[in-house]
Coordinates of C-alpha atoms (C1' of nucleotides) in Angstrom, one line a residue:
Chain C
X211 CA 80.1 106.1 99.5
X212 CA 81.6 109.2 101.2
X213 CA 81.3 112.4 99.3
X214 CA 85.1 112.8 99.2
X215 CA 87.1 109.6 99.3
X216 CA 90.3 109.0 101.2
X217 CA 93.3 110.4 99.3
X218 CA 94.7 107.0 98.3
X219 CA 91.3 105.9 97.0
X220 CA 91.0 109.1 95.1
X221 CA 94.5 108.8 93.6
X222 CA 93.9 105.3 92.5
X223 CA 90.6 106.3 90.9
X224 CA 92.4 109.1 89.0
X225 CA 95.1 106.8 87.7
X226 CA 92.5 104.2 86.8
X227 CA 90.7 106.7 84.6
X228 CA 94.1 107.3 82.9
X229 CA 94.9 103.7 82.5
X230 CA 93.0 103.0 79.2
X231 CA 94.3 103.7 75.7
X232 CA 91.1 104.9 74.3
X233 CA 90.7 107.4 77.2
X234 CA 94.3 108.6 76.6
X235 CA 93.5 109.1 73.0
X236 CA 90.5 111.2 73.9
X237 CA 92.6 113.3 76.3
X238 CA 95.2 113.8 73.6
X239 CA 92.5 115.1 71.3
X240 CA 91.1 117.4 73.9
X241 CA 94.6 118.7 74.6
X242 CA 94.2 120.7 71.4
X243 CA 91.0 122.2 72.6
X244 CA 87.3 121.6 73.0
X245 CA 85.7 118.9 71.0
X246 CA 82.2 117.8 70.2
X247 CA 81.4 114.1 70.8
X248 CA 80.7 113.6 67.1
X249 CA 84.2 114.8 66.3
X250 CA 85.7 112.5 68.8
X251 CA 83.7 109.7 67.4
X252 CA 84.9 110.3 63.9
X253 CA 88.5 110.7 64.9
X254 CA 88.6 107.7 67.1
X255 CA 86.4 105.6 64.9
X256 CA 84.8 104.2 68.0
X257 CA 81.3 102.9 68.5
X258 CA 79.1 105.6 70.0
X259 CA 78.2 103.8 73.2
X260 CA 81.8 102.9 73.7
X261 CA 82.9 106.4 73.4
X262 CA 80.2 107.6 75.7
X263 CA 81.3 105.0 78.3
X264 CA 84.8 106.3 78.3
X265 CA 83.7 109.9 78.4
X266 CA 81.7 109.1 81.4
X267 CA 84.7 107.5 83.2
X268 CA 86.7 110.6 82.5
X269 CA 83.9 112.9 83.6
X270 CA 83.3 111.0 86.8
X271 CA 87.0 111.2 87.6
X272 CA 86.8 114.9 87.0
X273 CA 89.3 114.9 84.2
X274 CA 87.0 116.5 81.7
X275 CA 84.2 119.0 81.7
X276 CA 81.2 118.8 79.5
X277 CA 79.0 121.5 78.1
X278 CA 75.8 121.1 76.1
X279 CA 75.2 123.3 73.1
X280 CA 72.0 122.5 71.4
X281 CA 72.1 118.9 70.6
X282 CA 75.8 118.7 70.8
X283 CA 78.0 118.0 73.8
X284 CA 81.4 119.6 74.0
X285 CA 84.2 118.3 76.2
X286 CA 87.3 119.9 77.5
X287 CA 90.2 119.0 79.7
X288 CA 89.7 119.8 83.4
X289 CA 93.1 121.3 84.0
X290 CA 92.7 121.6 87.7
X291 CA 92.3 117.8 88.1
X292 CA 95.4 117.3 86.0
X293 CA 97.1 119.5 88.5
X294 CA 95.8 117.2 91.2
X295 CA 97.2 114.2 89.4
X296 CA 100.6 115.9 89.1
X297 CA 100.5 116.6 92.8
X298 CA 99.6 113.0 93.7
X299 CA 102.3 111.7 91.5
X300 CA 104.8 114.1 93.0
X301 CA 103.8 112.9 96.4
X302 CA 104.5 109.4 95.5
X303 CA 107.9 109.9 93.8
X304 CA 108.8 113.1 95.5
X305 CA 110.9 113.9 98.5
X306 CA 109.0 113.8 101.8
X307 CA 106.0 116.1 102.0
X308 CA 104.1 115.0 105.0
X309 CA 100.5 115.1 104.0
X310 CA 97.9 115.7 106.7
X311 CA 95.1 113.1 107.1
X312 CA 97.1 110.0 107.5
X313 CA 95.6 106.7 106.2
X314 CA 96.2 103.9 108.7
X315 CA 96.9 103.6 112.4
X316 CA 100.6 103.3 111.8
X317 CA 101.4 106.8 110.9
X318 CA 101.0 108.7 114.2
X319 CA 104.5 109.8 113.6
X320 CA 106.6 112.5 115.2
X321 CA 107.5 115.7 113.4
X322 CA 110.7 115.3 111.4
X323 CA 111.2 111.6 111.7
X324 CA 110.7 109.9 108.4
X325 CA 110.3 106.3 109.0
X326 CA 109.1 107.2 112.5
X327 CA 106.8 104.3 113.1
X328 CA 108.3 101.4 111.4
X329 CA 106.4 98.3 112.2
X330 CA 108.3 95.7 114.2
X331 CA 109.3 92.7 112.2
X332 CA 110.8 89.4 113.2
X333 CA 112.7 89.0 109.9
X334 CA 115.4 90.9 108.1
X335 CA 116.8 92.5 111.1
Chain Z
X195 CA 104.7 91.2 72.1
X196 CA 107.0 94.0 70.9
X197 CA 110.0 94.7 73.0
X198 CA 108.9 98.3 73.4
X199 CA 105.3 99.1 73.2
X200 CA 103.7 102.0 71.4
X201 CA 103.7 105.1 73.7
X202 CA 100.1 105.2 74.5
X203 CA 100.1 101.5 75.4
X204 CA 103.1 102.1 77.6
X205 CA 101.5 105.1 79.2
X206 CA 98.3 103.2 79.9
X207 CA 100.3 100.3 81.4
X208 CA 102.1 102.7 83.7
X209 CA 98.9 104.3 84.9
X210 CA 97.4 101.0 85.4
X211 CA 100.2 99.9 87.7
X212 CA 99.4 103.1 89.7
X213 CA 95.7 102.5 89.8
X214 CA 95.5 100.3 92.8
X215 CA 95.3 101.3 96.4
X216 CA 97.5 98.6 97.7
X217 CA 100.2 99.4 95.2
X218 CA 100.0 103.1 96.0
X219 CA 100.5 102.2 99.7
X220 CA 103.5 100.1 98.8
X221 CA 105.0 103.0 96.8
X222 CA 104.3 105.4 99.7
X223 CA 106.3 103.1 102.0
X224 CA 109.1 102.9 99.5
X225 CA 109.2 106.6 99.2
X226 CA 110.9 106.6 102.6
X227 CA 113.6 104.3 101.4
X228 CA 114.3 100.7 100.6
X229 CA 112.1 98.1 102.3
X230 CA 112.2 94.4 102.7
X231 CA 109.2 92.4 101.6
X232 CA 108.6 91.2 105.2
X233 CA 108.5 94.8 106.4
X234 CA 106.0 95.7 103.7
X235 CA 103.9 92.7 104.6
X236 CA 103.8 93.7 108.3
X237 CA 103.0 97.3 107.5
X238 CA 100.3 96.6 105.0
X239 CA 98.9 93.6 106.7
X240 CA 98.5 91.9 103.4
X241 CA 98.5 88.3 102.6
X242 CA 101.9 87.2 101.3
X243 CA 100.9 86.1 97.9
X244 CA 98.8 89.2 97.4
X245 CA 101.7 91.5 98.2
X246 CA 103.9 89.4 96.0
X247 CA 101.4 89.9 93.2
X248 CA 101.3 93.6 93.5
X249 CA 105.1 93.8 93.8
X250 CA 105.3 92.0 90.5
X251 CA 102.9 94.4 88.8
X252 CA 105.0 97.3 90.0
X253 CA 108.2 95.6 89.0
X254 CA 107.0 94.7 85.5
X255 CA 105.9 98.3 85.0
X256 CA 109.4 99.3 86.0
X257 CA 108.2 101.4 88.9
X258 CA 110.3 99.5 91.5
X259 CA 113.7 97.7 91.5
X260 CA 114.4 94.7 93.5
X261 CA 117.5 93.3 95.0
X262 CA 118.1 90.1 96.8
X263 CA 120.1 89.9 100.0
X264 CA 120.3 86.5 101.5
X265 CA 116.8 85.3 101.9
X266 CA 115.3 88.7 101.8
X267 CA 114.2 90.8 98.9
X268 CA 114.5 94.5 99.1
X269 CA 112.5 96.9 96.9
X270 CA 113.1 100.5 96.0
X271 CA 111.4 103.1 93.9
X272 CA 112.6 103.3 90.3
X273 CA 112.9 107.0 90.0
X274 CA 113.6 107.2 86.3
X275 CA 110.3 105.5 85.6
X276 CA 108.5 108.0 87.8
X277 CA 110.1 110.7 85.6
X278 CA 108.7 108.9 82.6
X279 CA 105.2 109.0 84.2
X280 CA 105.6 112.7 84.9
X281 CA 106.5 113.3 81.3
X282 CA 103.6 111.3 80.0
X283 CA 101.2 113.2 82.2
X284 CA 102.7 116.5 81.2
X285 CA 102.2 115.5 77.6
X286 CA 98.5 114.9 78.2
X287 CA 97.7 118.0 80.2
X288 CA 100.2 119.6 77.9
X289 CA 101.6 122.9 77.0
X290 CA 98.9 125.1 75.5
X291 CA 96.0 124.0 77.7
X292 CA 92.4 123.9 76.6
X293 CA 90.5 126.7 78.2
X294 CA 86.8 125.9 78.6
X295 CA 85.5 129.2 77.3
X296 CA 87.8 129.4 74.3
X297 CA 86.5 129.5 70.8
X298 CA 86.6 126.1 69.4
X299 CA 88.2 126.4 66.1
X300 CA 90.5 129.2 67.0
X301 CA 93.8 127.4 67.6
X302 CA 93.7 125.2 64.6
X303 CA 95.6 127.4 62.3
X304 CA 98.5 128.4 64.5
X305 CA 102.1 127.8 63.9
X306 CA 102.7 124.1 64.4
X307 CA 99.4 123.2 62.8
X308 CA 98.6 120.8 65.5
X309 CA 95.1 119.8 64.5
X310 CA 96.4 119.6 60.9
X311 CA 94.2 116.7 60.1
X312 CA 90.9 117.1 61.7
X313 CA 88.5 114.5 60.5
X314 CA 85.5 115.9 58.6
X315 CA 82.2 115.5 60.4
X316 CA 78.7 116.0 59.2
X317 CA 77.5 117.2 62.6
X318 CA 78.2 120.1 64.8
X319 CA 79.4 122.2 62.0
Chain F
dG23 C1' 53.6 117.4 67.8
dA24 C1' 55.9 114.0 64.8
dA25 C1' 60.1 112.7 62.9
dC26 C1' 64.8 113.1 63.5
dA27 C1' 69.6 113.7 65.2
dA28 C1' 73.1 113.5 69.0
dT29 C1' 74.2 111.5 73.1
dA30 C1' 73.5 108.9 77.3
dT31 C1' 72.2 104.8 79.7
dC32 C1' 71.1 99.9 80.2
dA33 C1' 71.6 94.8 80.1
dA34 C1' 74.2 91.0 78.8
dC35 C1' 78.3 89.2 77.9
dG36 C1' 83.4 88.3 77.6
dA37 C1' 88.0 89.5 79.1
dA38 C1' 91.2 91.1 82.3
dA39 C1' 92.6 91.8 86.9
dA40 C1' 92.7 90.8 91.9
dT41 C1' 92.3 87.5 95.8
dT42 C1' 93.1 83.1 98.1
dG43 C1' 95.2 78.9 99.4
dA44 C1' 98.5 75.7 97.9
dT45 C1' 102.9 74.6 96.3
dA46 C1' 107.6 75.6 94.4
dT47 C1' 112.2 77.9 94.8
dG48 C1' 116.0 79.7 96.9
dT49 C1' 118.8 80.6 101.1
dC50 C1' 120.4 80.0 105.6
dA51 C1' 121.5 77.5 109.9
dA52 C1' 121.9 73.5 112.7
Chain T
dT298 C1' 121.5 67.2 104.8
dT299 C1' 117.7 68.5 106.7
dG300 C1' 114.6 71.8 108.2
dA301 C1' 112.9 76.3 108.6
dC302 C1' 112.2 80.7 106.6
dA303 C1' 111.3 84.4 102.9
dT304 C1' 109.5 85.0 98.7
dA305 C1' 107.7 83.7 94.2
dT306 C1' 104.5 81.3 91.4
dC307 C1' 100.4 78.6 90.3
dA308 C1' 95.4 77.3 89.8
dA309 C1' 90.9 78.3 91.0
dT310 C1' 87.7 81.7 91.9
dT311 C1' 85.6 86.2 92.3
dT312 C1' 85.5 90.9 91.0
dT313 C1' 86.0 94.6 88.1
dC314 C1' 86.2 96.5 83.5
dG315 C1' 85.2 97.2 78.6
dT316 C1' 82.4 96.1 74.6
dT317 C1' 78.2 95.6 72.1
dG318 C1' 73.5 96.2 70.7
dA319 C1' 69.2 98.0 72.2
dT320 C1' 66.7 101.6 74.2
dA321 C1' 65.9 106.1 76.5
dT322 C1' 66.5 111.1 76.7
dT323 C1' 67.1 115.6 75.2
dG324 C1' 66.9 119.0 71.9
dT325 C1' 65.8 120.5 67.0
dT326 C1' 63.2 121.0 62.8
dC327 C1' 59.4 120.8 60.0

DNA sequence: GAACAATATCAACGAAAATTGATATGTCAA
DNA sequence: TTGACATATCAATTTTCGTTGATATTGTTC
């Protein structure tokens, strides 16, 4: 696996980390500030290994930061990654925004032209 | 199934629809405007039933709209749902962000009393 | 250093999601 | 009407994900 994944892969991974209710609950709790795992556990009423699993998914996606203090682990939101998600989402819905580093072979497009290289199809005119 | 799901469930479902590379590619293509399925198929080089499956996921999440014209189906982005995703995301990464270094109990007491009901824990003081 | 507490990791399993090939449905054109 | 085409749906399979219970790890306290 490459150190830094292709943008679409990365975006999919971010959205995947956000696609689970338990993880969203965790993030909502963290929105109010740093929390210790034991607090999260109490508030979510989740089995310890289950919580740990979801924290790991969030951590590996870069959505939370962790910090050890004695025998406790504290988690916070990683705001810069949220900014990244916002940007990715904007790119999807948003206007044009030509992003460098094109995915496939198709997009060798010229400057202004939006649908520059539309693949030739035999159907739908 | 309830007609309208609880917000977290809905949010998770939206992110799930966005958590697949193929679907993201589809959305990127639609970003440039309406496309017929056959065009998408040519540009993505995806098996027909696979594409159809992903279009259905997007449709059921409300992220795209479809329209039939003769024997062709045209898809477009459903911008209002993207607005919804934006809002959900904003709610998560929300207003008063969690700053990593911040004192952990500090914000609890402020105006809105956000953490009003913090569960009592026996650990981490 | 032994017992303990907080958390992470692992292995096994079940459940949900994605892929594939086949078939069904709807529309046009001859 | 019949046949061809565009697309959707289905059934079977594979893959990925989440849960659970057990164990490992790290740090603390006596």
